[in-house]
mmCIF file of C-alpha atoms in Angstrom:
data_model
loop_
_atom_site.group_PDB
_atom_site.id
_atom_site.type_symbol
_atom_site.label_atom_id
_atom_site.label_comp_id
_atom_site.label_asym_id
_atom_site.label_seq_id
_atom_site.Cartn_x
_atom_site.Cartn_y
_atom_site.Cartn_z
ATOM 1 C CA UNK A 1 -3.815 29.968 23.885
ATOM 2 C CA UNK A 2 -2.905 26.834 25.152
ATOM 3 C CA UNK A 3 0.925 24.800 25.270
ATOM 4 C CA UNK A 4 1.938 22.354 23.535
ATOM 5 C CA UNK A 5 1.151 19.900 26.551
ATOM 6 C CA UNK A 6 -2.288 21.258 26.849
ATOM 7 C CA UNK A 7 -3.374 20.619 23.914
ATOM 8 C CA UNK A 8 -1.802 16.667 23.703
ATOM 9 C CA UNK A 9 -3.677 16.087 26.218
ATOM 10 C CA UNK A 10 -6.695 17.062 25.255
ATOM 11 C CA UNK A 11 -6.447 14.848 22.514
ATOM 12 C CA UNK A 12 -5.685 12.183 23.817
ATOM 13 C CA UNK A 13 -8.426 11.872 25.616
ATOM 14 C CA UNK A 14 -10.907 12.967 22.730
ATOM 15 C CA UNK A 15 -8.809 9.465 21.126
ATOM 16 C CA UNK A 16 -8.676 7.688 23.642
ATOM 17 C CA UNK A 17 -12.829 8.266 24.486
ATOM 18 C CA UNK A 18 -13.736 6.891 20.252
ATOM 19 C CA UNK A 19 -11.552 3.839 20.781
ATOM 20 C CA UNK A 20 -7.950 5.231 18.630
ATOM 21 C CA UNK A 21 -5.379 2.482 19.665
ATOM 22 C CA UNK A 22 -2.810 4.373 21.386
ATOM 23 C CA UNK A 23 -4.535 7.588 21.557
ATOM 24 C CA UNK A 24 -0.635 9.558 22.569
ATOM 25 C CA UNK A 25 0.514 8.592 20.377
ATOM 26 C CA UNK A 26 -1.228 9.961 17.410
ATOM 27 C CA UNK A 27 -2.159 13.150 18.822
ATOM 28 C CA UNK A 28 1.655 13.416 19.221
ATOM 29 C CA UNK A 29 1.074 12.744 15.781
ATOM 30 C CA UNK A 30 -0.690 14.817 14.545
ATOM 31 C CA UNK A 31 0.404 18.016 16.455
ATOM 32 C CA UNK A 32 4.064 17.724 15.350
ATOM 33 C CA UNK A 33 2.948 17.525 11.299
ATOM 34 C CA UNK A 34 1.522 20.640 12.442
ATOM 35 C CA UNK A 35 3.944 22.366 13.856
ATOM 36 C CA UNK A 36 7.035 20.130 11.790
ATOM 37 C CA UNK A 37 8.698 19.805 14.496
ATOM 38 C CA UNK A 38 9.507 15.282 14.906
ATOM 39 C CA UNK A 39 7.784 13.284 18.112
ATOM 40 C CA UNK A 40 11.569 14.052 19.910
ATOM 41 C CA UNK A 41 11.528 18.081 19.831
ATOM 42 C CA UNK A 42 7.340 17.746 20.081
ATOM 43 C CA UNK A 43 8.090 16.273 23.465
ATOM 44 C CA UNK A 44 10.581 18.834 24.434
ATOM 45 C CA UNK A 45 8.800 22.006 23.769
ATOM 46 C CA UNK A 46 5.819 20.894 25.605
ATOM 47 C CA UNK A 47 5.553 24.459 27.816
ATOM 48 C CA UNK A 48 5.829 26.500 24.609
ATOM 49 C CA UNK A 49 2.078 28.353 24.407
ATOM 50 C CA UNK A 50 0.618 27.889 20.792
ATOM 51 C CA UNK A 51 -1.433 29.971 18.755
ATOM 52 C CA UNK A 52 -5.501 30.198 18.978
ATOM 53 C CA UNK A 53 -5.685 29.067 14.713
ATOM 54 C CA UNK A 54 -3.703 26.539 15.580
ATOM 55 C CA UNK A 55 -5.889 25.179 18.560
ATOM 56 C CA UNK A 56 -8.069 25.449 16.016
ATOM 57 C CA UNK A 57 -6.767 23.504 13.263
ATOM 58 C CA UNK A 58 -5.540 20.541 15.632
ATOM 59 C CA UNK A 59 -9.280 19.957 17.235
ATOM 60 C CA UNK A 60 -9.852 19.770 13.748
ATOM 61 C CA UNK A 61 -7.876 17.174 13.214
ATOM 62 C CA UNK A 62 -8.726 15.249 16.205
ATOM 63 C CA UNK A 63 -11.458 14.457 15.635
ATOM 64 C CA UNK A 64 -11.292 13.695 12.449
ATOM 65 C CA UNK A 65 -9.967 10.721 13.626
ATOM 66 C CA UNK A 66 -12.611 10.048 15.904
ATOM 67 C CA UNK A 67 -14.883 10.356 13.360
ATOM 68 C CA UNK A 68 -12.905 6.981 12.118
ATOM 69 C CA UNK A 69 -10.511 9.078 9.286
ATOM 70 C CA UNK A 70 -6.923 7.572 8.445
ATOM 71 C CA UNK A 71 -4.074 9.469 10.711
ATOM 72 C CA UNK A 72 -2.400 8.611 7.070
ATOM 73 C CA UNK A 73 -4.799 10.569 4.995
ATOM 74 C CA UNK A 74 -5.023 13.239 8.176
ATOM 75 C CA UNK A 75 -1.211 13.092 7.878
ATOM 76 C CA UNK A 76 -1.037 13.331 4.002
ATOM 77 C CA UNK A 77 2.059 10.285 3.291
ATOM 78 C CA UNK A 78 2.978 6.662 5.081
ATOM 79 C CA UNK A 79 6.021 5.679 5.207
ATOM 80 C CA UNK A 80 7.038 2.409 3.273
ATOM 81 C CA UNK A 81 10.023 0.584 2.203
ATOM 82 C CA UNK A 82 12.395 3.208 4.104
ATOM 83 C CA UNK A 83 10.859 5.851 2.182
ATOM 84 C CA UNK A 84 8.094 8.036 2.472
ATOM 85 C CA UNK A 85 4.699 7.889 0.381
ATOM 86 C CA UNK A 86 2.006 10.943 -0.184
ATOM 87 C CA UNK A 87 -1.220 9.285 0.664
ATOM 88 C CA UNK A 88 -4.758 10.756 0.059
ATOM 89 C CA UNK A 89 -8.163 9.341 -0.153
ATOM 90 C CA UNK A 90 -7.720 8.083 -3.884
ATOM 91 C CA UNK A 91 -5.052 5.921 -2.780
ATOM 92 C CA UNK A 92 -5.390 2.842 -0.333
ATOM 93 C CA UNK A 93 -2.795 3.715 2.268
ATOM 94 C CA UNK A 94 0.244 1.630 2.094
ATOM 95 C CA UNK A 95 0.705 -1.650 3.912
ATOM 96 C CA UNK A 96 3.952 -3.069 6.115
ATOM 97 C CA UNK A 97 2.889 -6.542 5.034
ATOM 98 C CA UNK A 98 2.897 -5.369 1.756
ATOM 99 C CA UNK A 99 6.924 -4.317 2.265
ATOM 100 C CA UNK A 100 7.528 -7.376 2.226
ATOM 101 C CA UNK A 101 5.936 -8.056 -1.822
ATOM 102 C CA UNK A 102 8.873 -5.588 -2.422
ATOM 103 C CA UNK A 103 11.432 -8.180 -0.529
ATOM 104 C CA UNK A 104 10.510 -10.925 -2.475
ATOM 105 C CA UNK A 105 10.860 -9.432 -5.899
ATOM 106 C CA UNK A 106 14.306 -7.764 -4.681
ATOM 107 C CA UNK A 107 15.410 -11.634 -4.468
ATOM 108 C CA UNK A 108 14.694 -13.142 -7.876
ATOM 109 C CA UNK A 109 16.996 -13.970 -10.463
ATOM 110 C CA UNK A 110 15.343 -11.025 -13.007
ATOM 111 C CA UNK A 111 17.661 -9.088 -15.017
ATOM 112 C CA UNK A 112 20.632 -6.294 -14.901
ATOM 113 C CA UNK A 113 17.718 -4.376 -16.815
ATOM 114 C CA UNK A 114 14.424 -6.481 -15.566
ATOM 115 C CA UNK A 115 10.950 -4.504 -16.492
ATOM 116 C CA UNK A 116 8.745 -5.241 -13.267
ATOM 117 C CA UNK A 117 5.112 -4.047 -14.365
ATOM 118 C CA UNK A 118 2.941 -2.978 -10.625
ATOM 119 C CA UNK A 119 -0.809 -4.302 -11.803
ATOM 120 C CA UNK A 120 -3.042 -1.441 -9.412
ATOM 121 C CA UNK A 121 -0.571 0.096 -8.061
ATOM 122 C CA UNK A 122 -2.128 3.028 -6.537
ATOM 123 C CA UNK A 123 0.033 5.351 -4.354
ATOM 124 C CA UNK A 124 3.034 3.728 -6.350
ATOM 125 C CA UNK A 125 4.372 2.456 -3.464
ATOM 126 C CA UNK A 126 5.537 -0.819 -4.559
ATOM 127 C CA UNK A 127 6.980 -0.001 -8.193
ATOM 128 C CA UNK A 128 8.696 3.178 -7.298
ATOM 129 C CA UNK A 129 10.651 1.318 -4.399
ATOM 130 C CA UNK A 130 11.870 -0.597 -7.261
ATOM 131 C CA UNK A 131 12.717 1.555 -9.282
ATOM 132 C CA UNK A 132 14.434 3.473 -6.033
ATOM 133 C CA UNK A 133 15.894 0.223 -5.345
ATOM 134 C CA UNK A 134 16.882 -0.998 -8.325
ATOM 135 C CA UNK A 135 18.274 1.580 -10.633
ATOM 136 C CA UNK A 136 18.770 -0.367 -13.702
ATOM 137 C CA UNK A 137 15.190 -1.693 -13.828
ATOM 138 C CA UNK A 138 12.960 -0.377 -15.762
ATOM 139 C CA UNK A 139 9.132 -0.163 -14.069
ATOM 140 C CA UNK A 140 5.694 0.106 -15.573
ATOM 141 C CA UNK A 141 3.208 0.993 -12.493
ATOM 142 C CA UNK A 142 -0.691 0.671 -14.346
ATOM 143 C CA UNK A 143 -3.762 1.557 -13.150
ATOM 144 C CA UNK A 144 -7.309 1.965 -13.721
ATOM 145 C CA UNK A 145 -8.213 5.658 -11.508
ATOM 146 C CA UNK A 146 -6.830 8.805 -12.870
ATOM 147 C CA UNK A 147 -6.564 9.580 -9.181
ATOM 148 C CA UNK A 148 -3.879 6.932 -8.189
ATOM 149 C CA UNK A 149 -1.476 7.671 -11.221
ATOM 150 C CA UNK A 150 -1.787 11.017 -10.296
ATOM 151 C CA UNK A 151 -1.035 10.082 -7.055
ATOM 152 C CA UNK A 152 1.813 7.690 -8.156
ATOM 153 C CA UNK A 153 2.970 9.629 -10.611
ATOM 154 C CA UNK A 154 3.640 12.727 -8.000
ATOM 155 C CA UNK A 155 5.535 10.171 -5.521
ATOM 156 C CA UNK A 156 7.619 8.954 -8.723
ATOM 157 C CA UNK A 157 8.822 13.176 -8.509
ATOM 158 C CA UNK A 158 9.190 13.615 -4.424
ATOM 159 C CA UNK A 159 11.239 10.617 -4.917
ATOM 160 C CA UNK A 160 13.383 11.421 -8.200
ATOM 161 C CA UNK A 161 12.474 8.577 -9.906
ATOM 162 C CA UNK A 162 10.328 10.070 -12.554
ATOM 163 C CA UNK A 163 12.006 9.455 -15.655
ATOM 164 C CA UNK A 164 12.149 5.607 -14.944
ATOM 165 C CA UNK A 165 8.961 4.736 -14.967
ATOM 166 C CA UNK A 166 5.984 4.516 -17.243
ATOM 167 C CA UNK A 167 2.655 5.076 -15.657
ATOM 168 C CA UNK A 168 -0.286 3.568 -17.806
ATOM 169 C CA UNK A 169 -3.675 4.027 -17.304
ATOM 170 C CA UNK A 170 -5.310 0.000 -17.676
ATOM 171 C CA UNK A 171 -7.428 -1.894 -16.298
ATOM 172 C CA UNK A 172 -4.911 -4.480 -15.138
ATOM 173 C CA UNK A 173 -2.075 -4.422 -17.572
ATOM 174 C CA UNK A 174 -4.965 -4.175 -20.833
ATOM 175 C CA UNK A 175 -3.538 -2.380 -23.187
ATOM 176 C CA UNK A 176 0.728 -3.258 -21.837
ATOM 177 C CA UNK A 177 2.670 -6.294 -24.050
ATOM 178 C CA UNK A 178 3.014 -9.070 -22.185
ATOM 179 C CA UNK A 179 6.054 -10.632 -24.043
ATOM 180 C CA UNK A 180 7.764 -7.508 -22.739
ATOM 181 C CA UNK A 181 7.554 -8.077 -18.620
ATOM 182 C CA UNK A 182 10.015 -9.786 -16.409
ATOM 183 C CA UNK A 183 7.577 -9.685 -13.404
ATOM 184 C CA UNK A 184 4.349 -9.159 -13.355
ATOM 185 C CA UNK A 185 3.720 -8.113 -9.511
ATOM 186 C CA UNK A 186 0.710 -6.763 -8.057
ATOM 187 C CA UNK A 187 -0.901 -6.111 -4.115
ATOM 188 C CA UNK A 188 -4.148 -6.551 -5.892
ATOM 189 C CA UNK A 189 -8.496 -5.992 -4.784
ATOM 190 C CA UNK A 190 -8.265 -9.342 -2.410
ATOM 191 C CA UNK A 191 -11.065 -8.575 -0.274
ATOM 192 C CA UNK A 192 -15.266 -10.412 -0.017
ATOM 193 C CA UNK A 193 -17.204 -7.576 0.074
ATOM 194 C CA UNK A 194 -20.411 -10.532 1.627
ATOM 195 C CA UNK A 195 -17.734 -10.925 4.529
ATOM 196 C CA UNK A 196 -17.026 -7.513 5.902
ATOM 197 C CA UNK A 197 -15.378 -8.632 9.055
ATOM 198 C CA UNK A 198 -12.949 -9.249 7.208
ATOM 199 C CA UNK A 199 -11.607 -4.920 6.936
ATOM 200 C CA UNK A 200 -11.774 -2.861 9.892
ATOM 201 C CA UNK A 201 -14.782 -0.516 9.789
ATOM 202 C CA UNK A 202 -12.367 2.518 9.672
ATOM 203 C CA UNK A 203 -11.378 1.161 6.555
ATOM 204 C CA UNK A 204 -14.323 0.417 4.758
ATOM 205 C CA UNK A 205 -15.283 4.258 5.112
ATOM 206 C CA UNK A 206 -12.167 5.828 4.249
ATOM 207 C CA UNK A 207 -10.465 3.722 1.404
ATOM 208 C CA UNK A 208 -11.152 3.010 -1.934
ATOM 209 C CA UNK A 209 -13.363 0.538 -2.613
ATOM 210 C CA UNK A 210 -11.395 -0.412 -5.951
ATOM 211 C CA UNK A 211 -8.557 -0.716 -4.370
ATOM 212 C CA UNK A 212 -9.894 -3.066 -2.067
ATOM 213 C CA UNK A 213 -12.756 -5.037 -2.725
ATOM 214 C CA UNK A 214 -13.182 -8.439 -5.797
ATOM 215 C CA UNK A 215 -16.402 -10.457 -6.496
ATOM 216 C CA UNK A 216 -15.604 -14.511 -5.984
ATOM 217 C CA UNK A 217 -14.930 -14.654 -2.482
ATOM 218 C CA UNK A 218 -12.326 -11.677 -3.054
ATOM 219 C CA UNK A 219 -10.312 -13.408 -6.569
ATOM 220 C CA UNK A 220 -12.052 -12.528 -9.116
ATOM 221 C CA UNK A 221 -9.042 -10.353 -10.051
ATOM 222 C CA UNK A 222 -5.973 -11.960 -8.463
ATOM 223 C CA UNK A 223 -8.241 -14.841 -10.848
ATOM 224 C CA UNK A 224 -7.838 -12.700 -13.654
ATOM 225 C CA UNK A 225 -3.776 -11.699 -12.738
ATOM 226 C CA UNK A 226 -3.464 -15.644 -13.189
ATOM 227 C CA UNK A 227 -4.664 -15.813 -16.700
ATOM 228 C CA UNK A 228 -3.314 -12.559 -18.027
ATOM 229 C CA UNK A 229 0.105 -14.718 -16.752
ATOM 230 C CA UNK A 230 -0.212 -17.114 -19.817
ATOM 231 C CA UNK A 231 1.053 -14.071 -22.040
ATOM 232 C CA UNK A 232 4.383 -13.328 -19.976
ATOM 233 C CA UNK A 233 6.910 -14.853 -22.083
ATOM 234 C CA UNK A 234 8.432 -18.770 -20.305
ATOM 235 C CA UNK A 235 10.692 -17.739 -16.993
ATOM 236 C CA UNK A 236 9.176 -14.475 -16.867
ATOM 237 C CA UNK A 237 7.567 -14.285 -12.518
ATOM 238 C CA UNK A 238 4.481 -13.201 -11.023
ATOM 239 C CA UNK A 239 4.270 -12.599 -7.518
ATOM 240 C CA UNK A 240 1.283 -11.357 -5.827
ATOM 241 C CA UNK A 241 0.360 -10.258 -2.770
ATOM 242 C CA UNK A 242 -3.447 -12.287 -1.537
ATOM 243 C CA UNK A 243 -5.655 -11.763 2.196
ATOM 244 C CA UNK A 244 -5.842 -14.270 4.929
ATOM 245 C CA UNK A 245 -7.930 -17.439 4.504
ATOM 246 C CA UNK A 246 -7.954 -17.636 0.727
ATOM 247 C CA UNK A 247 -4.182 -19.645 -0.166
ATOM 248 C CA UNK A 248 -5.837 -22.911 -0.909
ATOM 249 C CA UNK A 249 -8.192 -20.923 -3.037
ATOM 250 C CA UNK A 250 -5.493 -19.109 -4.332
ATOM 251 C CA UNK A 251 -3.582 -23.168 -5.575
ATOM 252 C CA UNK A 252 -6.628 -23.599 -6.292
ATOM 253 C CA UNK A 253 -7.293 -21.359 -9.345
ATOM 254 C CA UNK A 254 -2.337 -22.155 -9.438
ATOM 255 C CA UNK A 255 -2.496 -25.437 -10.317
ATOM 256 C CA UNK A 256 -6.149 -25.327 -13.337
ATOM 257 C CA UNK A 257 -3.352 -23.256 -14.911
ATOM 258 C CA UNK A 258 -0.885 -25.494 -16.650
ATOM 259 C CA UNK A 259 0.394 -22.117 -16.866
ATOM 260 C CA UNK A 260 1.589 -21.010 -13.847
ATOM 261 C CA UNK A 261 4.658 -23.061 -11.657
ATOM 262 C CA UNK A 262 4.537 -22.517 -8.206
ATOM 263 C CA UNK A 263 7.980 -21.078 -6.250
ATOM 264 C CA UNK A 264 6.818 -20.389 -3.035
ATOM 265 C CA UNK A 265 4.445 -19.451 -0.980
ATOM 266 C CA UNK A 266 5.485 -17.130 1.424
ATOM 267 C CA UNK A 267 3.832 -15.563 4.799
ATOM 268 C CA UNK A 268 4.272 -12.401 6.839
ATOM 269 C CA UNK A 269 5.211 -11.816 10.288
ATOM 270 C CA UNK A 270 2.159 -13.006 11.779
ATOM 271 C CA UNK A 271 2.738 -16.468 10.288
ATOM 272 C CA UNK A 272 -0.456 -15.933 7.697
ATOM 273 C CA UNK A 273 0.192 -17.107 4.914
ATOM 274 C CA UNK A 274 0.820 -13.152 2.700
ATOM 275 C CA UNK A 275 2.405 -14.156 -0.462
ATOM 276 C CA UNK A 276 2.664 -15.967 -4.374
ATOM 277 C CA UNK A 277 5.258 -16.194 -6.270
ATOM 278 C CA UNK A 278 4.544 -18.024 -9.610
ATOM 279 C CA UNK A 279 7.079 -19.004 -12.655
ATOM 280 C CA UNK A 280 5.571 -19.103 -16.312
ATOM 281 C CA UNK A 281 5.317 -22.090 -17.172
ATOM 282 C CA UNK A 282 8.146 -23.320 -20.116
ATOM 283 C CA UNK A 283 6.008 -25.999 -21.714
ATOM 284 C CA UNK A 284 2.246 -27.448 -20.697
#
């Protein structure tokens, strides 16, 4: 039977040896999750002994993290837009930069009871954040993965918004009448599968490829979204996250589609063009 301090030391050393950034913080996250404590509580109890069974469970988590398995999957959760979302290997782990897409949507001049269609919803982080922030909105969350939709539904129940969100199993939005949609929003797969340098090894290994990679140098799904936007009513909106270095190609795709009017290109905190916003043209 070891103490909290001893376990943290062992975990920190193993994580550091495997090249994990911030090994002390990650060791504390893993152990605090097992003990049901916050990080400050954990550190204030560092002299307390832990049971042998917990020692083994912590060691297993550290080993899995050392192999590259994301901490969010080990913990089973990730914070997004101020709320905690359940995540597992069925869904992409929500990223802080995607919060920018939610901020953009919330600032758009949409109707009071807007219909926002989140294509490729994954964990539901975009659609459910919109539902939580705008109680009168009627989000629709679509995904081709039934596992992802099950995860999103579970998150909707946890956030008490399940009664206001419609979930649709679909490849993009094929069965949905886009004429009723005020905002088409998506964080689509946009990583070029031929360029492994664009995504970290642990992401390639553990996160769902369906949510990460797209053909045509990462642009295939974005192109299809732009084509689908022709079915929106004039004046409706399209907001989409894009990948590093894609802005010129994305704008070229949009310019070839007369139904799209560029409204904004938004950069993330690193100065990377991260989101594009369009309106469905009234006459073109």
